[in-house]
Structure formats: structure tokens, C-alpha cells
Coordinates of C-alpha atoms and ligand atoms in Angstrom, one line a residue:
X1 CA 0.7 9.3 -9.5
X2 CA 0.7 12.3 -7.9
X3 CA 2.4 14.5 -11.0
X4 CA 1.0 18.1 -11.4
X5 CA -1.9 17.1 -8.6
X6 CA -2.8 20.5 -7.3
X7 CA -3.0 19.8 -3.3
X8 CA -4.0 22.5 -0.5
X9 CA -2.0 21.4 2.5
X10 CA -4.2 23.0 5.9
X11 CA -2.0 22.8 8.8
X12 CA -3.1 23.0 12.1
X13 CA -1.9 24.0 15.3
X14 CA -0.9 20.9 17.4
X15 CA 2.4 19.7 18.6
X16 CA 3.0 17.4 15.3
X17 CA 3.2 20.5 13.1
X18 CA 7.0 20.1 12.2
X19 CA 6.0 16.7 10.7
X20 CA 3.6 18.5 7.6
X21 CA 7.3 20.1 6.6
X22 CA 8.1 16.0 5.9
X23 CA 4.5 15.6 4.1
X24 CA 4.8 18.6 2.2
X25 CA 8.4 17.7 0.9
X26 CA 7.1 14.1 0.5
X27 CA 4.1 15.5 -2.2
X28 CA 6.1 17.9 -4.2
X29 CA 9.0 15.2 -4.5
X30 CA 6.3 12.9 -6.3
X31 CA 5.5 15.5 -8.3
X32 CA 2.7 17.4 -7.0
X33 CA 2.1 21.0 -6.7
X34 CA 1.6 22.3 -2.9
X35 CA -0.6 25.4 -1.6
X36 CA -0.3 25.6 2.4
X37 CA -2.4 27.3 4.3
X38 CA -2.2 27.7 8.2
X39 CA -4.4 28.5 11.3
X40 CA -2.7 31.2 13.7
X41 CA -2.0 28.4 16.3
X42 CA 0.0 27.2 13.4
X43 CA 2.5 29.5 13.0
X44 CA 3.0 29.2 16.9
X45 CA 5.1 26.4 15.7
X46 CA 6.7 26.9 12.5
X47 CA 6.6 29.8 11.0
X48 CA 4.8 30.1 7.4
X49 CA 8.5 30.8 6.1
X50 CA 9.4 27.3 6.4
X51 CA 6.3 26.5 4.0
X52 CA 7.0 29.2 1.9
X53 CA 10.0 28.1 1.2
X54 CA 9.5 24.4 0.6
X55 CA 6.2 25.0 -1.8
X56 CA 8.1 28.8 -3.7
X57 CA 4.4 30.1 -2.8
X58 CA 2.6 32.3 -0.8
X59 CA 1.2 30.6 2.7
X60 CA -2.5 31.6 3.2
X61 CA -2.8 32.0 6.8
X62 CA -4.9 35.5 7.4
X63 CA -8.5 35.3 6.2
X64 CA -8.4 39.3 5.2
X65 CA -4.7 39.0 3.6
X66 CA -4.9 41.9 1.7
X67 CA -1.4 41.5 0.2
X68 CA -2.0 39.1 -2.3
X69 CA -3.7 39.7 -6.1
X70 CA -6.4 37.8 -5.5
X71 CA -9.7 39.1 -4.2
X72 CA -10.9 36.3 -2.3
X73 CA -7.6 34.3 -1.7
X74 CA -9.3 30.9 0.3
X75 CA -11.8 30.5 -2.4
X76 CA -9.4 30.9 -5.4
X77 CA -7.2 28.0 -3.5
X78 CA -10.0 26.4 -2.7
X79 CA -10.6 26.5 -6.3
X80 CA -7.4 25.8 -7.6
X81 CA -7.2 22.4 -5.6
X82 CA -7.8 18.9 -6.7
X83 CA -7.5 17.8 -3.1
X84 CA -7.4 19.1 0.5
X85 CA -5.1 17.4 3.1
X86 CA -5.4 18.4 6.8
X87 CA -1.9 17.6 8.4
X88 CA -1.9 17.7 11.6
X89 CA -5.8 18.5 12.0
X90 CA -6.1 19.3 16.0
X91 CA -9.1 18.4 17.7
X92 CA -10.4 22.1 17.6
X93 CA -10.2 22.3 13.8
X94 CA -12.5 18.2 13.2
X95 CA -14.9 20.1 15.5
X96 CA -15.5 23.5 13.0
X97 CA -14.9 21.3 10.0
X98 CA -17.9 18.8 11.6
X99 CA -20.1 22.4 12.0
X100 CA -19.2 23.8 9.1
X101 CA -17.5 26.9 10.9
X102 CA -15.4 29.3 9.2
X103 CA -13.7 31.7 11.2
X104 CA -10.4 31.8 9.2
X105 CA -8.4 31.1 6.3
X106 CA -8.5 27.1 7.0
X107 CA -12.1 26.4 7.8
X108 CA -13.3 29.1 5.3
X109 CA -11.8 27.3 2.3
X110 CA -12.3 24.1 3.6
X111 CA -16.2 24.7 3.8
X112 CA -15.3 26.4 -0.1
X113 CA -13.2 23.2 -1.6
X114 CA -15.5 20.7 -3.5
X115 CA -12.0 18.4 -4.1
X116 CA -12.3 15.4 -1.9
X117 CA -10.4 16.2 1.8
X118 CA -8.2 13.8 3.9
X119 CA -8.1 14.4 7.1
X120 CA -5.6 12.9 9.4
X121 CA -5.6 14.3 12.7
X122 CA -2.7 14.0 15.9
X123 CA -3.6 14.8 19.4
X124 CA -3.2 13.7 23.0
X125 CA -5.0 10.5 23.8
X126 CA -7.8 11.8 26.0
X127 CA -8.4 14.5 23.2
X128 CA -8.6 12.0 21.2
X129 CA -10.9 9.9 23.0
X130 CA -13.5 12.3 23.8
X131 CA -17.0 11.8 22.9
X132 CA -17.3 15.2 21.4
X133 CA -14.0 14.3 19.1
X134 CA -15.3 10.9 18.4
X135 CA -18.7 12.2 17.8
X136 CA -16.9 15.0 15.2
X137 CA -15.1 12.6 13.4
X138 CA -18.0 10.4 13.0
X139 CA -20.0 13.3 11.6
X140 CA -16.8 14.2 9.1
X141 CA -16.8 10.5 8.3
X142 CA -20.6 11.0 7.5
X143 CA -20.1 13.9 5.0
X144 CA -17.5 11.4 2.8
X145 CA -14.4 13.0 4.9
X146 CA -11.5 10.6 4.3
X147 CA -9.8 9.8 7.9
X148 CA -6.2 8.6 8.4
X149 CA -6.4 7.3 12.1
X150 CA -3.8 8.3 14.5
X151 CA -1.4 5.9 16.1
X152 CA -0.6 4.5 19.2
X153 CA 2.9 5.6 20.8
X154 CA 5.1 8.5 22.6
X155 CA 3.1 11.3 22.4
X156 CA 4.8 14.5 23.3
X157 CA 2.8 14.4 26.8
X158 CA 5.8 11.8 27.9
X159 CA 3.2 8.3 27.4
X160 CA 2.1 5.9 25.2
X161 CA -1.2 6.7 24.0
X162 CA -3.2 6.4 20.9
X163 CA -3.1 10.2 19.3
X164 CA 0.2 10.1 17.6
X165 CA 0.4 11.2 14.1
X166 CA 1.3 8.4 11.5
X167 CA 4.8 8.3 9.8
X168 CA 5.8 10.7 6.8
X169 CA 5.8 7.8 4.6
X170 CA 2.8 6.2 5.8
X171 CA 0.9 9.8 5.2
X172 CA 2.4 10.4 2.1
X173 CA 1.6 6.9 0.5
X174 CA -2.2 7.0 2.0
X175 CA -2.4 10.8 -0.1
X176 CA -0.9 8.9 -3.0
X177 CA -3.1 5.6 -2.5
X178 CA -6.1 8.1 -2.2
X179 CA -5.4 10.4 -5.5
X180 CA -4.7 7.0 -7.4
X181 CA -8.5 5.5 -6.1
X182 CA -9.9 8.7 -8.2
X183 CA -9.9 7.1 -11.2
X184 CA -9.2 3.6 -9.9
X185 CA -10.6 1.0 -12.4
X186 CA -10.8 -1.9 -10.2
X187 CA -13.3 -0.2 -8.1
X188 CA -15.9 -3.0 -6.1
X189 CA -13.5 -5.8 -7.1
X190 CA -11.7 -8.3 -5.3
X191 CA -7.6 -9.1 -5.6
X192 CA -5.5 -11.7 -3.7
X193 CA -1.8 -11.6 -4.6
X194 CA 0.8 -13.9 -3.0
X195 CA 4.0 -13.1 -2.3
X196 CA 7.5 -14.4 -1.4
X197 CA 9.2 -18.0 -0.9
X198 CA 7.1 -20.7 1.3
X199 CA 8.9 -21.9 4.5
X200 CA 8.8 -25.9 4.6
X201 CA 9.6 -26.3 8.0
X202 CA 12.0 -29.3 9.1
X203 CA 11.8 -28.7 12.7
X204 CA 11.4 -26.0 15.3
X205 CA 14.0 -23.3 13.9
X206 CA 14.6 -24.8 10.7
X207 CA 13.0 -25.0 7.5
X208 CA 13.5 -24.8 4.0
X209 CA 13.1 -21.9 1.2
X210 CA 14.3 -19.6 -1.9
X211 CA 15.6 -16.2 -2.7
X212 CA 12.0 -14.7 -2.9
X213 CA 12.0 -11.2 -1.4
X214 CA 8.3 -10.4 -1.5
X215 CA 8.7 -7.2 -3.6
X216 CA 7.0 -8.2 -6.6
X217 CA 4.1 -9.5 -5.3
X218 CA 4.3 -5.8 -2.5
X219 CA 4.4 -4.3 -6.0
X220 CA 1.3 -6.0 -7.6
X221 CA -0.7 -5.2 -4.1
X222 CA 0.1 -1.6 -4.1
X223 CA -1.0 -1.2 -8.3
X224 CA -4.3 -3.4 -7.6
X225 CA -5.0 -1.2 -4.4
X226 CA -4.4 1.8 -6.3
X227 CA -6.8 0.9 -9.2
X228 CA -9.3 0.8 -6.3
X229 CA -9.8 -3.2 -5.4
X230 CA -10.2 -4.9 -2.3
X231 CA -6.6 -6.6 -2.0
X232 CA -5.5 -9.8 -0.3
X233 CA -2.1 -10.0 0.2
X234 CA -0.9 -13.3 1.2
X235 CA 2.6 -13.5 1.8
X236 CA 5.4 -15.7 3.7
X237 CA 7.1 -11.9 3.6
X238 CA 5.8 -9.7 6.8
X239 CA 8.5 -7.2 7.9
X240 CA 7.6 -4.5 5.0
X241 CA 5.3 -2.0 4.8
X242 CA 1.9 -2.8 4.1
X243 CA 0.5 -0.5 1.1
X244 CA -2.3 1.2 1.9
X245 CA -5.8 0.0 0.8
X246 CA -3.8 -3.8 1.3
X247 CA -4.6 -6.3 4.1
X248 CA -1.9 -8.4 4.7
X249 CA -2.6 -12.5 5.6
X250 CA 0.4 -14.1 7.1
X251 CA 1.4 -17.9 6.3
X252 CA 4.8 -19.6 6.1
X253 CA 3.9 -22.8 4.3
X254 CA 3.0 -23.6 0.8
X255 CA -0.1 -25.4 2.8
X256 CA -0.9 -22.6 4.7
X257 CA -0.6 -20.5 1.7
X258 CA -3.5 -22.7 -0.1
X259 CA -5.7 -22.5 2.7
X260 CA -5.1 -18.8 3.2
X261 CA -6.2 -18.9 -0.6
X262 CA -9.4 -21.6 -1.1
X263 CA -11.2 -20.0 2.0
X264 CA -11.5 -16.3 0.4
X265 CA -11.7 -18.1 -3.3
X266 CA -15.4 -17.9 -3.8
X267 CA -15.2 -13.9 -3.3
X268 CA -12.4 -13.0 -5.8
X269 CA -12.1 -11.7 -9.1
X270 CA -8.5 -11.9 -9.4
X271 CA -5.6 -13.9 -8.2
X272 CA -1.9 -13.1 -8.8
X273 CA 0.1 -16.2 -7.8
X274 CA 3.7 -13.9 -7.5
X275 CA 4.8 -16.1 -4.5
X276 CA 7.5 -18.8 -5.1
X277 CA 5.9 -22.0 -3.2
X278 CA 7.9 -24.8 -2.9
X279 CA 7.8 -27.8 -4.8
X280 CA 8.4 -30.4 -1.8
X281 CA 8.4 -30.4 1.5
X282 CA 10.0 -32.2 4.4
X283 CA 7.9 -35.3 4.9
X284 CA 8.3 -35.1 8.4
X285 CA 8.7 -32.2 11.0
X286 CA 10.4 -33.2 13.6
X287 CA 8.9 -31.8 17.1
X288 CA 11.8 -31.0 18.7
X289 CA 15.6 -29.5 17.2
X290 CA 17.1 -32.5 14.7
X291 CA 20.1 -33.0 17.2
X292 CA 24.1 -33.1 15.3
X293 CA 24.6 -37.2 15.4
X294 CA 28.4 -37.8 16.2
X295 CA 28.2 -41.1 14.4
X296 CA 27.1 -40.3 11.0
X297 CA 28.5 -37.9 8.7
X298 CA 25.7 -37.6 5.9
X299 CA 21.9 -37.0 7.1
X300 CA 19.3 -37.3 4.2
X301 CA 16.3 -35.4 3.9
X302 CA 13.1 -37.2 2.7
X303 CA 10.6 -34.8 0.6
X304 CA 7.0 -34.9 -0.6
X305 CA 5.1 -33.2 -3.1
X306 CA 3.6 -30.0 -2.0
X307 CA 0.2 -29.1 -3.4
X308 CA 0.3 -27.3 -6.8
X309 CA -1.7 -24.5 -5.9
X310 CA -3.0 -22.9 -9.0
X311 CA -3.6 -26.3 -10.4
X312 CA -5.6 -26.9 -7.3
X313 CA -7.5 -23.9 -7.7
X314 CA -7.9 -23.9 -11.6
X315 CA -10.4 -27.3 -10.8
X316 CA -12.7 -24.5 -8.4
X317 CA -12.5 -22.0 -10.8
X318 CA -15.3 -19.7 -11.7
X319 CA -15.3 -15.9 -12.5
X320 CA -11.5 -15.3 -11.2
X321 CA -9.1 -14.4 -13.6
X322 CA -5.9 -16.2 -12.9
X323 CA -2.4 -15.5 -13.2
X324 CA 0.7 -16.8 -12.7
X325 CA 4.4 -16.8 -12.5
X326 CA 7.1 -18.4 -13.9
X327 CA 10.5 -18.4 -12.5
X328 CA 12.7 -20.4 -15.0
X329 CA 16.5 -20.7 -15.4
X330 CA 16.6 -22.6 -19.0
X331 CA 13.9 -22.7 -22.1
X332 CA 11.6 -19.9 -20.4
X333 CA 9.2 -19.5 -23.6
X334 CA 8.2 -23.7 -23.5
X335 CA 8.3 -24.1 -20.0
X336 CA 6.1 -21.6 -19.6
X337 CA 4.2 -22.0 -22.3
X338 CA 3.4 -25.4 -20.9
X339 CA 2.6 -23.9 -17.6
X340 CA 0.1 -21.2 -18.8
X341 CA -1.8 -24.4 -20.7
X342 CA -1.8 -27.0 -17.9
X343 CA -2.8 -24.6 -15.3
X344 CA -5.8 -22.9 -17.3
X345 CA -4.3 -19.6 -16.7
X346 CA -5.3 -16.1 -18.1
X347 CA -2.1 -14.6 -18.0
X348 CA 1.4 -16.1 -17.3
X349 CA 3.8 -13.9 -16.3
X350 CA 7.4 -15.6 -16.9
X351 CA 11.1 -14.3 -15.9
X352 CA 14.4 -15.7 -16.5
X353 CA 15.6 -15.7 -12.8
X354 CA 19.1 -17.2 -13.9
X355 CA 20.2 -13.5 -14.4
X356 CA 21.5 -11.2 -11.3
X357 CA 19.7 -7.9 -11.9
X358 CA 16.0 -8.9 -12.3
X359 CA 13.6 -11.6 -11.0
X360 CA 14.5 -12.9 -7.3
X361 CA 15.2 -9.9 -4.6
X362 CA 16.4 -7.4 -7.3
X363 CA 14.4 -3.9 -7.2
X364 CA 13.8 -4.6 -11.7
X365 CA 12.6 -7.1 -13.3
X366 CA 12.3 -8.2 -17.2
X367 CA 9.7 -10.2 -18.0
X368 CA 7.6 -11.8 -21.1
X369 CA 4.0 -12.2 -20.7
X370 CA 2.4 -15.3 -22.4
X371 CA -1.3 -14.9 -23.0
X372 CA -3.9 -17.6 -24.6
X373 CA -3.8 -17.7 -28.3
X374 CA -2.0 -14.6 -28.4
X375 CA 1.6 -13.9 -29.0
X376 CA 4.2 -13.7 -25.9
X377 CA 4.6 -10.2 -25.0
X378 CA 8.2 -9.5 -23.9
X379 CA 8.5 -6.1 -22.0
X380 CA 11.9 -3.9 -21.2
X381 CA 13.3 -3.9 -18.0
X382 CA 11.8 -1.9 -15.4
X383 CA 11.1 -1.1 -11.5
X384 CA 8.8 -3.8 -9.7
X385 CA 7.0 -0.8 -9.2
X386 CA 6.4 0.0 -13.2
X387 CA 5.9 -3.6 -13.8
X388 CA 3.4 -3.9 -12.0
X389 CA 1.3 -1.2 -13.2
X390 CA 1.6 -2.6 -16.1
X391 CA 0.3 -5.8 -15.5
X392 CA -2.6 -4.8 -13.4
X393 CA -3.1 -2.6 -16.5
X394 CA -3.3 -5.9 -18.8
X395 CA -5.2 -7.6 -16.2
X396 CA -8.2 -5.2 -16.6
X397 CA -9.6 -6.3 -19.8
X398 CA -9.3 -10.1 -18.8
X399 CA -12.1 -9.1 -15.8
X400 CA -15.6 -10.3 -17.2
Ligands
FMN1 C1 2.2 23.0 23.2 C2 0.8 22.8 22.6 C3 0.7 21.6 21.9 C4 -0.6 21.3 21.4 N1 -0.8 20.2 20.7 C5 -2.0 19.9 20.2 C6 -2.2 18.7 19.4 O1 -1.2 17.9 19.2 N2 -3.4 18.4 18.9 C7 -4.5 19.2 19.2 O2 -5.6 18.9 18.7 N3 -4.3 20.4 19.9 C8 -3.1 20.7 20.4 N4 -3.0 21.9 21.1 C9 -4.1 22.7 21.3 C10 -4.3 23.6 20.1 O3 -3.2 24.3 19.8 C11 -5.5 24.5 20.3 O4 -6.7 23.8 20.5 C12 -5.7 25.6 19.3 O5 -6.9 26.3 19.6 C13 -5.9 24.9 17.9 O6 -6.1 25.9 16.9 P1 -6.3 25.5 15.4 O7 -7.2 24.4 15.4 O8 -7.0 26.8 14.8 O9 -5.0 25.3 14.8 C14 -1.7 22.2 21.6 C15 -1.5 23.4 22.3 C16 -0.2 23.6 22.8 C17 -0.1 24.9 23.6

């Protein structure tokens, strides 16, 4: 995604400084190409040496440098870049950038750049707070500035405050999530993907599910966020990191999960069904722990049929598109085949989970997808990740 993106890196002088080092690693590793440039407050703490060294170019830091070739070094960068990332911005800098100051190399070709900026301050908590920073950032917001929050925890003042800067992963994904909205196709549309294995509870601490790790349906909400959509993501799955442009719903149940679903219905355009629900459920759940009986060795479990969600939905349908998967161990092409037809499905997305290195909890999958009245499409193995660019790529032209 971010392959031979050109990407101005403005670092500013606040305590988080040593972080951008991380960020700027983190953008050329996914292929990008890195300019820094630095405010003198800056270098007060990390040298331009260590960004010199990490990017194999110059660091712009003196307005009047006269020791590079160029004539006017922050406008050629500013220029040369397809998008501006302040990392750490300190409140000083959000208030020049908000009145259009330029007093050095950073302000001065950020007031030159016409790529798109993101922003993504770190301060102490009361800095943060102030009405003239709040008042700033609102202005910045105003002229289509791009904002990555700050988060609440040990700042270096010794408390907890709101004012720390995100994690290296969480900035780096939000610059990727960003570059990918640029040309992001699903742009004023609406995607709810599910993901991983319902819980059917049985009692208190006890219920019953399957191998589903989540990460397809993580996967799908990433590539639909990317392309620009709104994203749902309803999942049974809660301890990973949430993409960025995704909202995460929480359920455990394959109950919950259709409720989650039927009470956004009316506003989506897509649905990706990557969860495994459950079948059955216990017909009962008990109130309180099912004690060990002394007197009887066998204990038998009554089930009942859990809704079939897309089946359910496919009787409310209207403009969605949806799609489906199909986790089989035997006869994969009929079964699903017989699935795509008696669910009134646009796309049917079937795996042989039988096999160890794709399908349930591996990090690849190999799958064939099973259009209407057109021929199954069987694609290599790849990534989660590749996959499901690829099928948020064949879901496009399904949209009306
Ligand atoms: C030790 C130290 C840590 C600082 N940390 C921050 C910070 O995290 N955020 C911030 O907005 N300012 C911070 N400041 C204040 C800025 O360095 C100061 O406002 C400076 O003028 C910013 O210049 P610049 O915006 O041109 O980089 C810190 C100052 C010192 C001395």
C-alpha cells in the first residue's frame, strides 16, 4: 500500500520524539520513501543523524540551509511529497500550522505542501486540554487536516493523562489506512463483516465453540476500510487490534450476532458473513456452574437449532450485496454450491478447512469462489491479508 509513496515526515520538538525513529522505520519497511524534516527543538532530542541514517537522505531542518543543491529546499520537498505526516506535532507547532506561520523549515513547507497532512500530536494533558490547543486543532480540522488523537496513559510528566502519543503500529497503520482511502473505491458505502466462532454458552464459565481465530474476517475489515467504506465489524473475537477506519461490535452468541446484524441491516451495502456461527446451541443455560454429579458417569447435552443467519437476512434483503462462507471438510464445490443457491448469495466464498495450513487460525488461506451463473473461481494460496484484497476487489462490481 504504501510502495514508492513519497512521505515528508515533520518532527517536532516534544518529549515523544524518539518514537518518529519507530514511525519512520515502520514507512520505509512497507515500502515507502521517507524525507524528514525537523524544528530546532527537534534536534534537542535526537539528533538529525539518527534520521539521516534511517531515510540515506538529507534532514531539512534549517530554513536557509545553504548546503544542499536545491535553491529552495522546503518547497522542492514540499513538492516532492505525496503526503505530510507530523510525528510528534507539539502544541506550539498545531498553533503556527492553524495561523499559517512559517518561521522555519517545518511550517514553511508545510504552508507550501498541497499533499494531504496527518497530524498526530503528543503533549502533556493540560497542553492538551487548553482552549487555545483545542481551539487550534479545531481550526486544522477545519482546513481538511487529518488528526490522529492522542492517548490516555503515563505521560513522561510521571501521571496518567490523555496527551500520550499512539503506538508505532497504531501510527503506522492509520498513515497506511489513510494513503489507501486516496483512491478508496468504496467511498460513502457501508460494510458489516463478522468474524470468529459464536460462544453458545452452557452456563456461567462455560460454553461451546470452534477453532475460528477471527483473522479472516480482521482481514476483510481492514481491505473494506481501506477501499474507504464505513465498516462494521462484528465479531465474538475482541483481543486484536482494531484496523483503523473499523468499529468494532462485540457479541458472543450466534443470537447476539443476528441482532448485532438486523438492527444496522437497513443501512448496508455489504455484508461479509466470515464468522463461523454455530449450528446449535445449548437449549438451556443453566444460571449457576453445572456442578460434577458423583452418581452419574455420562451427562448429555440437549441442543437446538440456532438461527441461520444469512438465511434470515436473505428474506430482508434489499440493496446489500451478500456474501458468504463456507467451511467444509468433504465435497466443498456441492456443498457449497448448494449453500450460495439456498441462501440467495452474491458471492460464496468456500474453503476446505480439513487441511492444517489454511482456513481455521492459519495466517493463509486457499479458497474457491462460487459466483451465480458463473464458473467457480479457485485462487492460489495466499496471506489472509492478500485474500482479502482480493475479494473486496471482486466485491466491487457486485455493488449496484
Ligand atoms: C523536556 C521537554 C519536553 C517537552 N515535551 C513536549 C511535548 O511532548 N509536547 C509539546 O507540545 N511540547 C513539548 N515541549 C515544549 C516544546 O519543546 C516547545 O514548545 C518548543 O518551542 C516546541 O518547538 P517546535 O514546535 O518548533 O518543535 C517540551 C519541552 C521540554 C523542555
Amino acid at each position: 500500500m504504501l510502495k514508492d509513496k513519497q512521505i515528508a515526515v515533520y518532527i517536532t520538538g516534544g518529549i515523544a520524539v524518539y518514537k518518529a525513529a519507530e514511525v519512520v522505520r515502520g514507512l520505509i519497511k512497507q515500502g515507502a520513501k521517507v524525507r524528514v524534516v525537523m524544528t530546532k527543538s527537534a534536534t534537542e532530542f535526537v539528533t538529525p543523524q539518527t534520521f539521516a541514517v534511517l531515510t540515506k537522505q538529507r534532514v531539512l531542518v534549517d530554513l536557509f540551509d545553504q548546503a544542499t543543491n536545491q535553491l529552495v529546499p522546503h518547497i522542492e520537498l514540499a513538492d516532492w511529497s505525496d503526503l505530510a505526516v507530523v510525528v510528534p506535532a507539539t502544541a506550539n507547532v498545531l498553533a503556527k500550522l492553524a495561523n499559517g506561520l512559517a518561521d522555519d523549515a517545518v511550517t514553511a513547507a508545510l504552508l507550501a505542501t498541497t499533499a494531504p497532512k496527518l497530524v498526530i500530536p503528543a503533549m502533556n494533558e493540560h497542553m492538551w486540554q487548553a482552549p487555545a490547543t483545542q481551539r487550534n486543532l479545531a481550526q486544522l480540522r477545519q482546513d481538511g487536516v487529518i488528526i490522529l488523537e492522542p492517548t490516555v496513559g503515563m505521560l513522561a510528566e510521571g501521571y496518567v493523562g490523555r496527551g500520550r502519543l499512539p503506538e508505532v503500529a497504531t501510527i503506522v497503520d492509520f498513515i497506511r489506512h489513510q494513503v489507501a482511502l486516496m483512491n478508496g473505491q468504496l467511498q460513502g458505502r457501508t460494510v458489516l463483516v463478522t468474524a470468529g466462532g459464536t460462544k453458545e454458552r452452557l452456563d456461567p464459565v462455560r460454553f461451546i465453540s470452534n477453532d475460528s481465530s477471527g483473522k479472516m474476517g480482521y482481514a476483510l475489515a481492514s481491505a473494506a476500510a481501506d477501499q474507504g467504506a464505513k465498516v462494521i465489524l462484528v465479531s465474538t473475537i475482541h483481543d486484536r487490534a482494531i484496523p483503523a477506519g473499523v468499529t468494532l461490535v462485540q457479541v458472543e452468541s450466534a443470537q447476539e450476532m443476528l441482532t448485532a446484524i438486523q438492527q444496522r441491516f437497513a443501512t448496508l451495502d455489504v455484508i461479509i458473513m466470515a464468522a463461523a456461527v454455530a449450528d446449535f446451541r445449548p437449549a438451556t443455560v443453566a444460571e449457576q456452574k453445572i456442578k460434577k454429579t458423583t452418581d452419574n458417569d455420562r451427562m448429555s447435552l440437549s441442543l437446538i437449532k440456532n438461527p441461520d443467519i444469512l438465511k434470515t437476512l436473505a428474506r430482508q434483503r434489499e440493496q446489500q450485496v451478500m456474501v458468504g462462507f463456507a467451511a467444509e471438510t468433504q465435497q466443498l464445490i456441492e456443498n457449497a454450491t448448494h449453500k450460495l443457491t439456498e441462501k440467495q448469495l452474491a458471492m460464496l466464498v468456500a474453503n476446505d478447512v480439513s487441511k492444517k495450513d489454511r482456513g481455521f487460525n492459519a495466517d493463509t488461506n486457499e479458497v474457491t469462489i462460487l459466483r451465480p451463473h458463473q464458473a467457480p473461481e479457485a485462487l492460489p494460496m495466499m496471506s489472509k491479508t492478500a485474500l482479502a484484497e482480493a475479494l473486496i476487489e471482486r466485491i466491487l462490481p457486485l455493488l449496484p
